[in-house]
Coordinates of C-alpha atoms in Angstrom, one line a residue:
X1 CA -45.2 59.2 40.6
X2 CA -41.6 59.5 39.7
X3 CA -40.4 56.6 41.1
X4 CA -43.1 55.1 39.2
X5 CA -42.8 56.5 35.9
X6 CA -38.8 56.1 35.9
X7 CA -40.0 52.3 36.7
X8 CA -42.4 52.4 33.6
X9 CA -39.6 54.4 31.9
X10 CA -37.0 51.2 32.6
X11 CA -39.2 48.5 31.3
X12 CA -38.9 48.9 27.8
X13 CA -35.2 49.2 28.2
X14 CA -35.3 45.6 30.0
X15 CA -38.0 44.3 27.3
X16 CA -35.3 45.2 24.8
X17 CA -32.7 43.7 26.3
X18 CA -34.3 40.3 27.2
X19 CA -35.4 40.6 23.5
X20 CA -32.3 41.0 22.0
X21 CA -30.7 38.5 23.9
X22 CA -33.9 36.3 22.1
X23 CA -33.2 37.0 18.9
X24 CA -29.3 36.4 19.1
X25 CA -30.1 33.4 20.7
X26 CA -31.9 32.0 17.6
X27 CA -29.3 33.6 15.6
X28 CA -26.9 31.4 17.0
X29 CA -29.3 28.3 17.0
X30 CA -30.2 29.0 13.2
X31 CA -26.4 29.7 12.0
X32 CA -25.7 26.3 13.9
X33 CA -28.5 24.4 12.4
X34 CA -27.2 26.1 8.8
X35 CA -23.5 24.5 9.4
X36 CA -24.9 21.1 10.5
X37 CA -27.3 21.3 7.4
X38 CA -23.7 22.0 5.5
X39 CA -21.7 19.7 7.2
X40 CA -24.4 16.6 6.6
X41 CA -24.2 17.3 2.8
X42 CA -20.8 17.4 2.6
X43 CA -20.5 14.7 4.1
X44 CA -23.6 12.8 1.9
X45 CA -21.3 13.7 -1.2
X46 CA -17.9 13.0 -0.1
X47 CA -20.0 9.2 0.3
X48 CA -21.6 9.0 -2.6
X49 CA -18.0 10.0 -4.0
X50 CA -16.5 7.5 -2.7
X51 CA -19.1 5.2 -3.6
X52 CA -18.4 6.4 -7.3
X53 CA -14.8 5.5 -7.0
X54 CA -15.4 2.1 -6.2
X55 CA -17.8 1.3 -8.8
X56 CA -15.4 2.7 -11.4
X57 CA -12.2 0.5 -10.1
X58 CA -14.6 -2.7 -9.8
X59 CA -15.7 -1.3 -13.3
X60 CA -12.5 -1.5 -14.8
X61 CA -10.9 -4.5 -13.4
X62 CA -13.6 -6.1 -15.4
X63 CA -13.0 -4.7 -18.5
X64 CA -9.4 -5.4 -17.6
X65 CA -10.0 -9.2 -17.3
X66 CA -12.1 -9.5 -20.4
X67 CA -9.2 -8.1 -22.5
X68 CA -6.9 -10.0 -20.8
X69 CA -9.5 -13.2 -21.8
X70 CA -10.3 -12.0 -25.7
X71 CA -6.7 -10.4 -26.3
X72 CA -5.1 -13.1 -24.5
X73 CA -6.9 -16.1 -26.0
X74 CA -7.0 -14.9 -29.2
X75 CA -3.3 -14.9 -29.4
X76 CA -3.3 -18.9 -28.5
X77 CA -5.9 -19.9 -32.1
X78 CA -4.2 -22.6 -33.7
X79 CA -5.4 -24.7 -36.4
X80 CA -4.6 -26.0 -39.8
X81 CA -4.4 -22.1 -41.1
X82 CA -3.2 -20.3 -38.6
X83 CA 0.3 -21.6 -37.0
X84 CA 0.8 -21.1 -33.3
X85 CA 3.2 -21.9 -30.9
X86 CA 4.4 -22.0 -27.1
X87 CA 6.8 -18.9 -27.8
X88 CA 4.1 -17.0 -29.6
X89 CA 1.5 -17.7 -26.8
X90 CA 3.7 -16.7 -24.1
X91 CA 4.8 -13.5 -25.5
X92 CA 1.6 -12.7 -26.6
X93 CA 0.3 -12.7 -23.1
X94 CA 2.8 -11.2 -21.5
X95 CA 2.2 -8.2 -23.7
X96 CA -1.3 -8.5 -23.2
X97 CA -1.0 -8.3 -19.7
X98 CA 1.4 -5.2 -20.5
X99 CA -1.4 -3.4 -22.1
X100 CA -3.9 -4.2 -19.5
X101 CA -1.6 -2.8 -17.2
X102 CA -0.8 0.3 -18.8
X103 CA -4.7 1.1 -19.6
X104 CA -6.0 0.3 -16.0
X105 CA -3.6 0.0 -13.5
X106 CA -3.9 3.7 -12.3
X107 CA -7.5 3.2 -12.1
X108 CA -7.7 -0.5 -10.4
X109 CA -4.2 -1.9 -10.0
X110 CA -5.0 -3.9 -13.2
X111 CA -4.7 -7.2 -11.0
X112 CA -6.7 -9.3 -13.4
X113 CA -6.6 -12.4 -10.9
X114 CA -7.9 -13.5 -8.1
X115 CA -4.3 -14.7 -6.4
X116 CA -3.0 -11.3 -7.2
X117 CA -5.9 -9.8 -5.2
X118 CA -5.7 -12.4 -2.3
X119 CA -2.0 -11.4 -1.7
X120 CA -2.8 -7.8 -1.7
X121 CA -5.5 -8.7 0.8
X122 CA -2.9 -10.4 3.1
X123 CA -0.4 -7.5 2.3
X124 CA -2.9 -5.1 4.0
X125 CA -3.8 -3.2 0.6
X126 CA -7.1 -3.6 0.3
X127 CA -10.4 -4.2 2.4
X128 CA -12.3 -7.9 2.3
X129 CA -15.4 -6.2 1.0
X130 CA -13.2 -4.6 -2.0
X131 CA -11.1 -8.0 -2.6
X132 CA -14.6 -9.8 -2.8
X133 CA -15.8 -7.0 -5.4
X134 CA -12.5 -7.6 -7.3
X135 CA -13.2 -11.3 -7.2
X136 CA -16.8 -11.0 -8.9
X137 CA -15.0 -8.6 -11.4
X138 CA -12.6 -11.1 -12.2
X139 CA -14.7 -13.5 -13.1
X140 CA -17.2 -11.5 -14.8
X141 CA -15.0 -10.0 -17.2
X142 CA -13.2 -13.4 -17.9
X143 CA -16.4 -14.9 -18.7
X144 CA -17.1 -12.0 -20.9
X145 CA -13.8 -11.7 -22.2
X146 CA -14.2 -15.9 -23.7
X147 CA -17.1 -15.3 -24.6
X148 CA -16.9 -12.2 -27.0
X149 CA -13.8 -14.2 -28.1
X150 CA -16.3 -17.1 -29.6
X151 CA -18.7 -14.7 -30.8
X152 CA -16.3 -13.4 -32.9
X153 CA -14.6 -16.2 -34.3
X154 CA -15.6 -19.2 -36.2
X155 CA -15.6 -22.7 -34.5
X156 CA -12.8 -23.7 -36.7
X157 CA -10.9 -21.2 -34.7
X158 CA -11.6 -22.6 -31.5
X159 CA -11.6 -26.3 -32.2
X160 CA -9.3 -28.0 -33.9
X161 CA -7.4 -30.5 -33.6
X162 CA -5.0 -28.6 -31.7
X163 CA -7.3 -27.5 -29.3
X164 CA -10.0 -30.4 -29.6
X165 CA -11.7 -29.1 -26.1
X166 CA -11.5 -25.4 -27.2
X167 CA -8.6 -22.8 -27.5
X168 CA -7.0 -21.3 -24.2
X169 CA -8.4 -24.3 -22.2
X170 CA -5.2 -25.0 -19.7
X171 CA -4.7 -28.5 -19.7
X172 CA -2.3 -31.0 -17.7
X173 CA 0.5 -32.4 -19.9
X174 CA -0.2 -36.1 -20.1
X175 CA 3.4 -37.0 -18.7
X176 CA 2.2 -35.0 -15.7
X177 CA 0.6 -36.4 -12.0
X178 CA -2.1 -34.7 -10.8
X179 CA -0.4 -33.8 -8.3
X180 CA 2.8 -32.6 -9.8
X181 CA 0.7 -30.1 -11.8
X182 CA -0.9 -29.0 -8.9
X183 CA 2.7 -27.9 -7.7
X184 CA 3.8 -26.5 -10.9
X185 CA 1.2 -24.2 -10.7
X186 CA 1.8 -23.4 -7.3
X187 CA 5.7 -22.3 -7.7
X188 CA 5.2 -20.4 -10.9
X189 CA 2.2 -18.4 -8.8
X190 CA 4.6 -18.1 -5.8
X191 CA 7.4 -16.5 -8.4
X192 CA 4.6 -14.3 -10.2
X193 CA 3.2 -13.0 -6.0
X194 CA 6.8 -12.3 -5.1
X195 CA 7.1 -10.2 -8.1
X196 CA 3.6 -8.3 -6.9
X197 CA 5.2 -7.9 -3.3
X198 CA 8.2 -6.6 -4.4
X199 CA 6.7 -3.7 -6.7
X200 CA 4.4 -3.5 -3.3
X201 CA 7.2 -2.8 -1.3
X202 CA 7.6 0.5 0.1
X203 CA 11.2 0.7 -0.4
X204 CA 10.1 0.1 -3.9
X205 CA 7.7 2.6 -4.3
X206 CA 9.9 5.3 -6.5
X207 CA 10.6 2.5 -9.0
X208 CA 7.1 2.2 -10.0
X209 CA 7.8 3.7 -14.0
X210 CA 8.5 0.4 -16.0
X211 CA 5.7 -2.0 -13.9
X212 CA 4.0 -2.8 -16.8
X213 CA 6.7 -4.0 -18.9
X214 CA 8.0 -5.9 -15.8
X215 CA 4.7 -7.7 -15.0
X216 CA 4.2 -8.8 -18.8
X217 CA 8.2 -9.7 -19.1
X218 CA 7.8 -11.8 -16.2
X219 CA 4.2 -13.3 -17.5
X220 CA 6.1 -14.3 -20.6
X221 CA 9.1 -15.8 -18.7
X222 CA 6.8 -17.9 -16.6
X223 CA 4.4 -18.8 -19.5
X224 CA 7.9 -20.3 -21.6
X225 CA 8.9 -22.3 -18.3
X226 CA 5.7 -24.1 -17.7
X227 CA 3.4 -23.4 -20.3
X228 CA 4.0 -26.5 -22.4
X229 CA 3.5 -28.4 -19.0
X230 CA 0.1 -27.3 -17.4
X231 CA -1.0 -24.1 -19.5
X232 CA 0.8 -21.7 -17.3
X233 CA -2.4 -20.6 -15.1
X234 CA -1.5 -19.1 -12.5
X235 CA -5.1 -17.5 -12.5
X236 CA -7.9 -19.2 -11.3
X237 CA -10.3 -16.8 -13.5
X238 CA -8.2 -17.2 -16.5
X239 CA -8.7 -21.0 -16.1
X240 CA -12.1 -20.7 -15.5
X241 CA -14.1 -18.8 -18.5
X242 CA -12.7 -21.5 -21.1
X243 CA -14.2 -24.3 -18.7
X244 CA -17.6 -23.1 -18.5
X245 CA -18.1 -21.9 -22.2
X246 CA -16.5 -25.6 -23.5
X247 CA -17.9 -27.5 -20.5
X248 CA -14.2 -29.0 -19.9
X249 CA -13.8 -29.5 -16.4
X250 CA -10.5 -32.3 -16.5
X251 CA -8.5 -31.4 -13.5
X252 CA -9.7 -27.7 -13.5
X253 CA -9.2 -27.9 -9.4
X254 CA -5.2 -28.1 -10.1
X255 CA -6.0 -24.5 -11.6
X256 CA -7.3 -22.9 -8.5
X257 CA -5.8 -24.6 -5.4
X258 CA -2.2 -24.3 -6.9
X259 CA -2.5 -20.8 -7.6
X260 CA -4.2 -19.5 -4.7
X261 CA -2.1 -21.6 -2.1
X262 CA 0.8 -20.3 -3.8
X263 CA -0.8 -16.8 -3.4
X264 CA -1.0 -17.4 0.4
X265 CA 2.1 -19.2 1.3
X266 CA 4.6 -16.2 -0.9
X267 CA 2.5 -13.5 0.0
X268 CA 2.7 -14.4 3.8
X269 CA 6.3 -15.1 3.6
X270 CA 7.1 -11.6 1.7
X271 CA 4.9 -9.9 4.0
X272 CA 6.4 -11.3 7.6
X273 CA 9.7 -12.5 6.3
X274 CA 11.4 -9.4 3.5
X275 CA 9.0 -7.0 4.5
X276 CA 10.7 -4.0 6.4
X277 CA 9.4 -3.0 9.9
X278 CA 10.6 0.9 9.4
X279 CA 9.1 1.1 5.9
X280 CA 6.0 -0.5 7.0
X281 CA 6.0 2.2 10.4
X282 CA 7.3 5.0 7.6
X283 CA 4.1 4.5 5.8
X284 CA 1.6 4.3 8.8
X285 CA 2.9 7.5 9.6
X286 CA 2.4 9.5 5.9
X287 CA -1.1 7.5 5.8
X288 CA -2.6 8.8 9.4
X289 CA -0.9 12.1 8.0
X290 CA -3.0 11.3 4.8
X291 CA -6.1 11.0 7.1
X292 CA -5.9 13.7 9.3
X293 CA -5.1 16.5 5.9
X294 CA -8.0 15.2 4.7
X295 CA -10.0 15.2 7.8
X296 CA -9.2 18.8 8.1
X297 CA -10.0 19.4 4.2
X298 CA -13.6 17.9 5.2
X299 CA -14.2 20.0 8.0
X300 CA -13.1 23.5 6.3

């Protein structure tokens, strides 16, 4: 009877313990659960984030482009009224591209053509997905840009007898080839690219203060050279948004493949030939760095 009773007398105390070791056990399986549950939202709105950021820089390289478009182009009216010239042009979008800069460049980069964003591309700076979003936005917002610009103006402001095929369309200089415009275009674009490496540059990257005042200056120096000989593209979208709102369409291909081959062939020679090896193993090391401080930031 004792032996039994001290048995009986032992079974609660191993019913408890079994218990207990039940209930910690979910415990633990619930507390885990909660922390997944945590870690999966986190991680839903670091995305969504992320997401957001990317809509507002595709966002505002479009409203970059338009301005560039209706700021730009309105600078170029010229008709029996208003006087215009080369000079004025060039300057004016020079300090256009200055403003446009200035506004959105800490947002998107403010590249405002599609050469620009190919050489970044090649220059390991951005994704393809992002550099076909920049693309679109490019284009958009020119198109905009032109077309807010005739909404706003009379006709007698874009045609004249200036500009019989509409103001800001870039046109070839009549003493020009084909083929000799084609190569303008594609130096001046290789000049304006080397220009984008160079502020790219790591061993640049603590002279960053004046960029926008650089970029416009050196828009307006190309603009003087070779503006009076094919328009001074050097941007396929700038081209573009004219030719589809006036339906002029004269030797519009000089005013893509010259830019974006010049786009290719500086970018690639900046990239393999000027480019430093230890800048370019400098930064992979701050950006894994970069990745793994944030990694951690995520995680706590």
């Amino acid at each position: 009877m004792t032996m039994q009773t001290n048995t009986d007398q032992q079974k609660p105390g191993s019913e408890g313990v079994a218990t207990g070791g039940g209930r910690g056990g979910a415990a633990t399986t619930m507390s885990t659960s909660v922390k997944q549950k945590s870690k999966s939202r986190s991680s839903c709105w670091l995305l969504q984030r992320r997401q957001l950021d990317n809509i507002s820089i595709v966002f505002a390289e479009m409203i970059a482009t338009a301005m560039l478009m209706f700021l730009g182009c309105m600078g170029c009216v010229q008709n029996a009224v208003i006087i215009n010239s080369n000079f004025q042009g060039s300057l004016n979008f020079g300090f256009v591209v200055l403003i446009c800069i200035q506004c959105f460049g800490c947002v998107c980069g403010a590249h405002l053509n599609p050469a620009v964003t190919l050489a970044q591309y090649i220059y390991n700076m951005i994704s393809l997905p992002m550099a076909l979003a920049y693309f679109v936005a490019q284009m958009v917002g020119a198109f905009i840009g032109y077309g807010l610009l005739k909404a706003v103006l009379p006709d007698s402001a874009i045609y004249s007898s200036d500009t019989p095929n509409g103001v800001c369309i870039t046109a070839l200089n009549s003493t020009l080839t084909s083929w000799q415009g084609v190569t303008v275009e594609f130096l001046i674009t290789c000049v304006l690219i080397a220009i984008c490496c160079g502020v790219w540059d790591p061993r640049n990257a603590k002279n960053t203060d004046s960029v926008a005042v650089r970029f416009g200056l050196a828009i307006s120096c190309l603009s003087l050279t070779a503006g009076q000989l094919t328009g001074a593209s050097m941007n396929p979208a700038r081209s573009f948004a004219p030719a589809v709102w006036n339906g002029a369409w004269e030797n519009h291909w000089i005013y893509w493949v010259g830019p974006m081959a010049g786009a290719l062939v500086s970018s690639l020679i900046y990239k393999y030939v000027f480019r430093s090896r230890e800048a370019d193993d400098l930064e992979n090391e701050e950006t894994t760095l970069s990745t793994k401080r944030n990694s951690e930031a995520d995680l706590a």
